[in-house]
Tab-separated table of C-alpha atoms and ligand atoms in Angstrom:
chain	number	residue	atom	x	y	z
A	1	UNK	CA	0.000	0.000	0.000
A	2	UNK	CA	1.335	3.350	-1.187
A	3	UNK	CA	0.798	6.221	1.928
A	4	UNK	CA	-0.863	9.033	0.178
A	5	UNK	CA	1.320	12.172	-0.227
A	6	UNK	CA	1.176	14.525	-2.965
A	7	UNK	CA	3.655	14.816	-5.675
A	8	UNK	CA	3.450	18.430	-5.789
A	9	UNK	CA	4.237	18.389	-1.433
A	10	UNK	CA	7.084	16.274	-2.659
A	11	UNK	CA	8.450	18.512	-5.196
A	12	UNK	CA	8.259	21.527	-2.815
A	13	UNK	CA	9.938	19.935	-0.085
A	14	UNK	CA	13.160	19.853	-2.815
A	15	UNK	CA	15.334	22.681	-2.090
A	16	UNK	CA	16.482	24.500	-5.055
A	17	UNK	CA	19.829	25.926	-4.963
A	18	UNK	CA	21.637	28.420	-7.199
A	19	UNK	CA	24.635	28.197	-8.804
A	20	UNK	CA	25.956	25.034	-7.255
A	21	UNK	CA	28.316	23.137	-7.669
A	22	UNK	CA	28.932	26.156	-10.429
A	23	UNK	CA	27.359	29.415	-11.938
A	24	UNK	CA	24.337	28.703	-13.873
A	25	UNK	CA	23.209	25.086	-12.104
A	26	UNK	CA	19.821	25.267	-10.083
A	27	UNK	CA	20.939	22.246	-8.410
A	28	UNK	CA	17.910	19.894	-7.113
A	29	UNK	CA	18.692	19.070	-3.367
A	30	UNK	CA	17.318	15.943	-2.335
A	31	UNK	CA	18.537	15.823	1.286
A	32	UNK	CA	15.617	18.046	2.328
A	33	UNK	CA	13.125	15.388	1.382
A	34	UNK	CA	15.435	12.208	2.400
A	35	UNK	CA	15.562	13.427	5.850
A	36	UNK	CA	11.344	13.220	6.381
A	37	UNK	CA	10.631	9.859	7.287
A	38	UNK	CA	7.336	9.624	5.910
A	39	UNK	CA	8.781	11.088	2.170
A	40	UNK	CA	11.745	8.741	2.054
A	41	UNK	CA	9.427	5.830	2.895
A	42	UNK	CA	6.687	7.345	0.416
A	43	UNK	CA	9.799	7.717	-2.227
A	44	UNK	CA	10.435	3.816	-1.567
A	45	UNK	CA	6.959	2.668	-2.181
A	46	UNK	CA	5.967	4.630	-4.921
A	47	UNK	CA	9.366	3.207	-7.393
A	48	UNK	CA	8.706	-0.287	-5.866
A	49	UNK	CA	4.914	-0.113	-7.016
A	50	UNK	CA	6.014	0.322	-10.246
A	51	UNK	CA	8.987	-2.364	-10.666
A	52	UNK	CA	7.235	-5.205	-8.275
A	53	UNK	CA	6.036	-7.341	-11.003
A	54	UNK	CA	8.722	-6.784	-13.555
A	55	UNK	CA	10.935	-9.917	-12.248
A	56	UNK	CA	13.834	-7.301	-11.441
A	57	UNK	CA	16.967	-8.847	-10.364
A	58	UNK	CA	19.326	-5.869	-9.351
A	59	UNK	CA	19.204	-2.555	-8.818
A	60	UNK	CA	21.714	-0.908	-11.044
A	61	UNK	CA	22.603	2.361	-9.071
A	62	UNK	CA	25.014	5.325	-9.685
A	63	UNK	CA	27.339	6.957	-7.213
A	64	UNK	CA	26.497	8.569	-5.073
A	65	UNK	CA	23.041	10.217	-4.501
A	66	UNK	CA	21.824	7.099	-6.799
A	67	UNK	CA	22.832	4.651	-3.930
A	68	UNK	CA	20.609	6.261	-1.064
A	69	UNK	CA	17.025	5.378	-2.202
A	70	UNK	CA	18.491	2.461	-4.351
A	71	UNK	CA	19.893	0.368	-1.789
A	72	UNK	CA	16.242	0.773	-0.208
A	73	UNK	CA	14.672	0.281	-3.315
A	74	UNK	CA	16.772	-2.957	-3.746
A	75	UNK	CA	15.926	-4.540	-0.628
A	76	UNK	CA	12.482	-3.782	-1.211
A	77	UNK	CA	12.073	-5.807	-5.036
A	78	UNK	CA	14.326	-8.478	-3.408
A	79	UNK	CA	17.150	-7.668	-5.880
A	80	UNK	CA	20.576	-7.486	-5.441
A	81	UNK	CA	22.671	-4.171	-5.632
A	82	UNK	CA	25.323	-3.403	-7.929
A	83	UNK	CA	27.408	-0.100	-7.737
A	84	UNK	CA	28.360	2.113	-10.818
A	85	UNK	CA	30.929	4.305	-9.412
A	86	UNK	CA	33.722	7.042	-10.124
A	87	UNK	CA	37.159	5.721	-11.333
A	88	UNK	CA	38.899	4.088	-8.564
A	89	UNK	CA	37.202	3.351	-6.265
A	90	UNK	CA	36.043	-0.425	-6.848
A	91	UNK	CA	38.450	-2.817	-5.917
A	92	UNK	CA	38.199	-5.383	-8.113
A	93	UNK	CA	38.233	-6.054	-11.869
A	94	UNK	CA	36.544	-3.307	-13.991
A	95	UNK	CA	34.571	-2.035	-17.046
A	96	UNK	CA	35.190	1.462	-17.697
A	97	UNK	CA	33.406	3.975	-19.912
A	98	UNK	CA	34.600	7.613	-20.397
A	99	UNK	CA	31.710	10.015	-21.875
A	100	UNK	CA	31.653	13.620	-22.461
A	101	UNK	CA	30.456	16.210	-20.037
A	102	UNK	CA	29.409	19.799	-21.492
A	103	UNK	CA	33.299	20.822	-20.659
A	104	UNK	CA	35.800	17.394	-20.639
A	105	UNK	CA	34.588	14.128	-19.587
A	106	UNK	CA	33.603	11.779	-16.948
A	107	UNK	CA	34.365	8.045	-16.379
A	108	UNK	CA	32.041	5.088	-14.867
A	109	UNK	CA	33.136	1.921	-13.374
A	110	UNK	CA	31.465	-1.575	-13.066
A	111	UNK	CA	33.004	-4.588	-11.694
A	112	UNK	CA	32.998	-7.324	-14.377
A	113	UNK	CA	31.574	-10.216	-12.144
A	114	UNK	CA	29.153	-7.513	-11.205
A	115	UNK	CA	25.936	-8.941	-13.822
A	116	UNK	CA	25.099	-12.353	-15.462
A	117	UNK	CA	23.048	-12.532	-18.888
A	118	UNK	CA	20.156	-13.900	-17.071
A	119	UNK	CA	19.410	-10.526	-15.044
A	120	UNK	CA	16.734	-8.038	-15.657
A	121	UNK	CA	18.119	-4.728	-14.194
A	122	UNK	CA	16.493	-1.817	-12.865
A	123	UNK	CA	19.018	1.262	-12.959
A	124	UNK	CA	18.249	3.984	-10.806
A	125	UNK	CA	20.004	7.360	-10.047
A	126	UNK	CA	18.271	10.191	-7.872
A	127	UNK	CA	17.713	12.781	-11.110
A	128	UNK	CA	18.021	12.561	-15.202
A	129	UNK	CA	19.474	16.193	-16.451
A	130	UNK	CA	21.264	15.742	-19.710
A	131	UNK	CA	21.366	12.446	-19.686
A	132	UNK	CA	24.917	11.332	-20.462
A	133	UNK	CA	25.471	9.846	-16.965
A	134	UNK	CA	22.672	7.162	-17.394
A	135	UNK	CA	23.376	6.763	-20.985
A	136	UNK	CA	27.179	5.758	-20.533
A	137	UNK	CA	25.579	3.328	-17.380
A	138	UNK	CA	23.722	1.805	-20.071
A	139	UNK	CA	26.451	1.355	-22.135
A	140	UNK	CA	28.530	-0.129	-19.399
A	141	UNK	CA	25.371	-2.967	-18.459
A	142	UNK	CA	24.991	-3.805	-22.603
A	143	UNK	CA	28.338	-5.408	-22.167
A	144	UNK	CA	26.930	-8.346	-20.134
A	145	UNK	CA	24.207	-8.978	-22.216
A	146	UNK	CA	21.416	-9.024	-19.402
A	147	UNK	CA	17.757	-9.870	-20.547
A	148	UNK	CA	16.299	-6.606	-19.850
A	149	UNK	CA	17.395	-3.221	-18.695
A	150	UNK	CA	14.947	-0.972	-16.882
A	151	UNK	CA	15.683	3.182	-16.038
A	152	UNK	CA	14.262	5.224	-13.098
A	153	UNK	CA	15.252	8.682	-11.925
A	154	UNK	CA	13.669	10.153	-8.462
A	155	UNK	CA	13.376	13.492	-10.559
A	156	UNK	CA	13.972	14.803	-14.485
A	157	UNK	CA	14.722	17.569	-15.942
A	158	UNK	CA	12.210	17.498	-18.867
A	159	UNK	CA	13.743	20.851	-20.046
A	160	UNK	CA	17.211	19.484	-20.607
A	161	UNK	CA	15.620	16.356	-23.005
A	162	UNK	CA	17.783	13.454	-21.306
A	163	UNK	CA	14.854	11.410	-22.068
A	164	UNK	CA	16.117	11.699	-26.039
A	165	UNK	CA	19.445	9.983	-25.410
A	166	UNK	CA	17.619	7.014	-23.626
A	167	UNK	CA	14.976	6.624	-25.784
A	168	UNK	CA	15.170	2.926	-26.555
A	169	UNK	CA	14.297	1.948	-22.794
A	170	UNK	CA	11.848	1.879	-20.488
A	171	UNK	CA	12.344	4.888	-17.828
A	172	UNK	CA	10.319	6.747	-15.068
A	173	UNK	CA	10.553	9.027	-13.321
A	174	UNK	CA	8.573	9.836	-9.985
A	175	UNK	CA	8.984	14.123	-10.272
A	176	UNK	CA	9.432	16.549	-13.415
A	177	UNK	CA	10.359	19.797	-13.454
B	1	AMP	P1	23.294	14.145	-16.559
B	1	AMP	O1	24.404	13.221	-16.940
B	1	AMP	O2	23.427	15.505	-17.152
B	1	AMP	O3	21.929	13.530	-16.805
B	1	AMP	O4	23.430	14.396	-14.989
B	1	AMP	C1	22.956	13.472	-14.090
B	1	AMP	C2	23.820	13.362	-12.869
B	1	AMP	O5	24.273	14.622	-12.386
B	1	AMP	C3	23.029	12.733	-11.740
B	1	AMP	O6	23.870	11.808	-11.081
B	1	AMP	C4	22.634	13.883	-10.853
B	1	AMP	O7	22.763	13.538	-9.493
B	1	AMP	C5	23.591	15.017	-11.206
B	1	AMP	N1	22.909	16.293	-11.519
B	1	AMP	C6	22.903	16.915	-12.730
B	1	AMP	N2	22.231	18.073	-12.696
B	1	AMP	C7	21.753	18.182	-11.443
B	1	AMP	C8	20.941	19.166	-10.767
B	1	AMP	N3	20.485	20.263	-11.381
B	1	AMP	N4	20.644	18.949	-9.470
B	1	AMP	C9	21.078	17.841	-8.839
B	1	AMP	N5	21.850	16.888	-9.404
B	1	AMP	C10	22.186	17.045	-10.694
C-alpha cells in the first residue's frame, strides 16, 4: 500500500539551490526530502509499485546520490545491488566507460563479475538532467548482455531532453520539473 502524499508536497519539499556546484546550475537538493521519514518511505513505495512485477533482479545504481534510495529500493524488489561508481574506487576487476560532459569528460566503473546474462536490471540514479550519466551506465550494463534493462530517476529535468538519449528503454521518473 502506497501512503498518500502529494507529488506536488514532494516537489516543494526539494530545495532549489543556485549556482551550485557552479554558476548557472539550479541544483535539485534531495537531502531536504530524504531526511522526512514519511517522504523517504513514500519515495520507496511509490518506485517499488512500479517495478514489483517486472521480475527485477538488481538494482543498477550510480554513485552517489543514486545509492541512497536504491539500496532501499533494492531490498524492497528483493534484488541485489550493484554499484556504478567514479574511477577508482572499486576494488576489483573493472569495465570502464569515459563520456563527455558539457566541458571534458567523466568516467564510470562496473566490476565485471558484477551482472550475469540472465538478469533483468532496474538502474536507478536520484535525477536525469542531460542524460549522459545514465546513458554511458547503459552502455557499461549492454556489455553483459542481461535480458532486460529498466531506467528510473527520483526526478527529471524534462527541459534538458535526457529522455532523447535514452529513448530505446523503459524509464520513469517519480517528479518533473
Ligand atoms: P546528466 O548526466 O546531465 O543527466 O546528470 C545526471 C547526474 O548529475 C546525476 O547523477 C545527478 O545527481 C547530477 N545532476 C545533474 N544536474 C543536477 C541538478 N540540477 N541537481 C542535482 N543533481 C544534478
Amino acid at each position: 500500500m502506497v501512503q498518500e502524499v502529494s507529488i506536488e508536497y514532494l516537489k516543494d519539499q526539494i530545495r532549489n539551490v543556485p549556482d551550485f556546484p557552479k554558476h548557472g546550475i539550479q541544483f535539485k537538493d534531495i537531502t531536504t526530502v530524504l531526511k522526512q521519514a514519511e517522504l523517504f518511505s513514500y519515495i520507496v513505495d511509490a518506485t517499488v509499485e512500479i517495478y514489483k512485477d517486472k521480475n527485477i533482479s538488481k538494482l543498477v545504481c550510480i554513485e552517489a546520490r543514486g545509492f541512497i534510495l536504491g539500496g532501499a529500493i533494492a531490498a524492497r524488489l528483493g534484488a541485489g545491488f550493484v554499484p556504478i561508481r567514479k574511477p577508482g574506487k572499486l576494488p576489483a576487476e573493472v569495465l570502464r566507460k569515459e563520456y563527455s560532459l558539457e566541458y571534458g569528460t567523466d568516467t564510470l566503473e562496473i566490476h565485471k563479475d558484477a551482472i550475469e546474462t540472465g538478469d533483468t536490471l532496474l538502474l536507478h540514479d536520484d535525477l536525469l538532467a542531460t542524460g549522459g550519466t545514465a546513458h554511458a551506465a547503459t552502455e557499461l550494463l549492454h556489455a553483459f548482455k542481461p535480458k532486460k534493462i529498466y531506467i528510473n530517476f527520483f526526478c527529471e529535468l524534462d527541459f534538458l531532453k535526457g529522455r532523447e538519449m535514452l529513448a530505446n528503454y523503459d524509464i520513469s521518473s517519480l517528479i518533473h520539473f
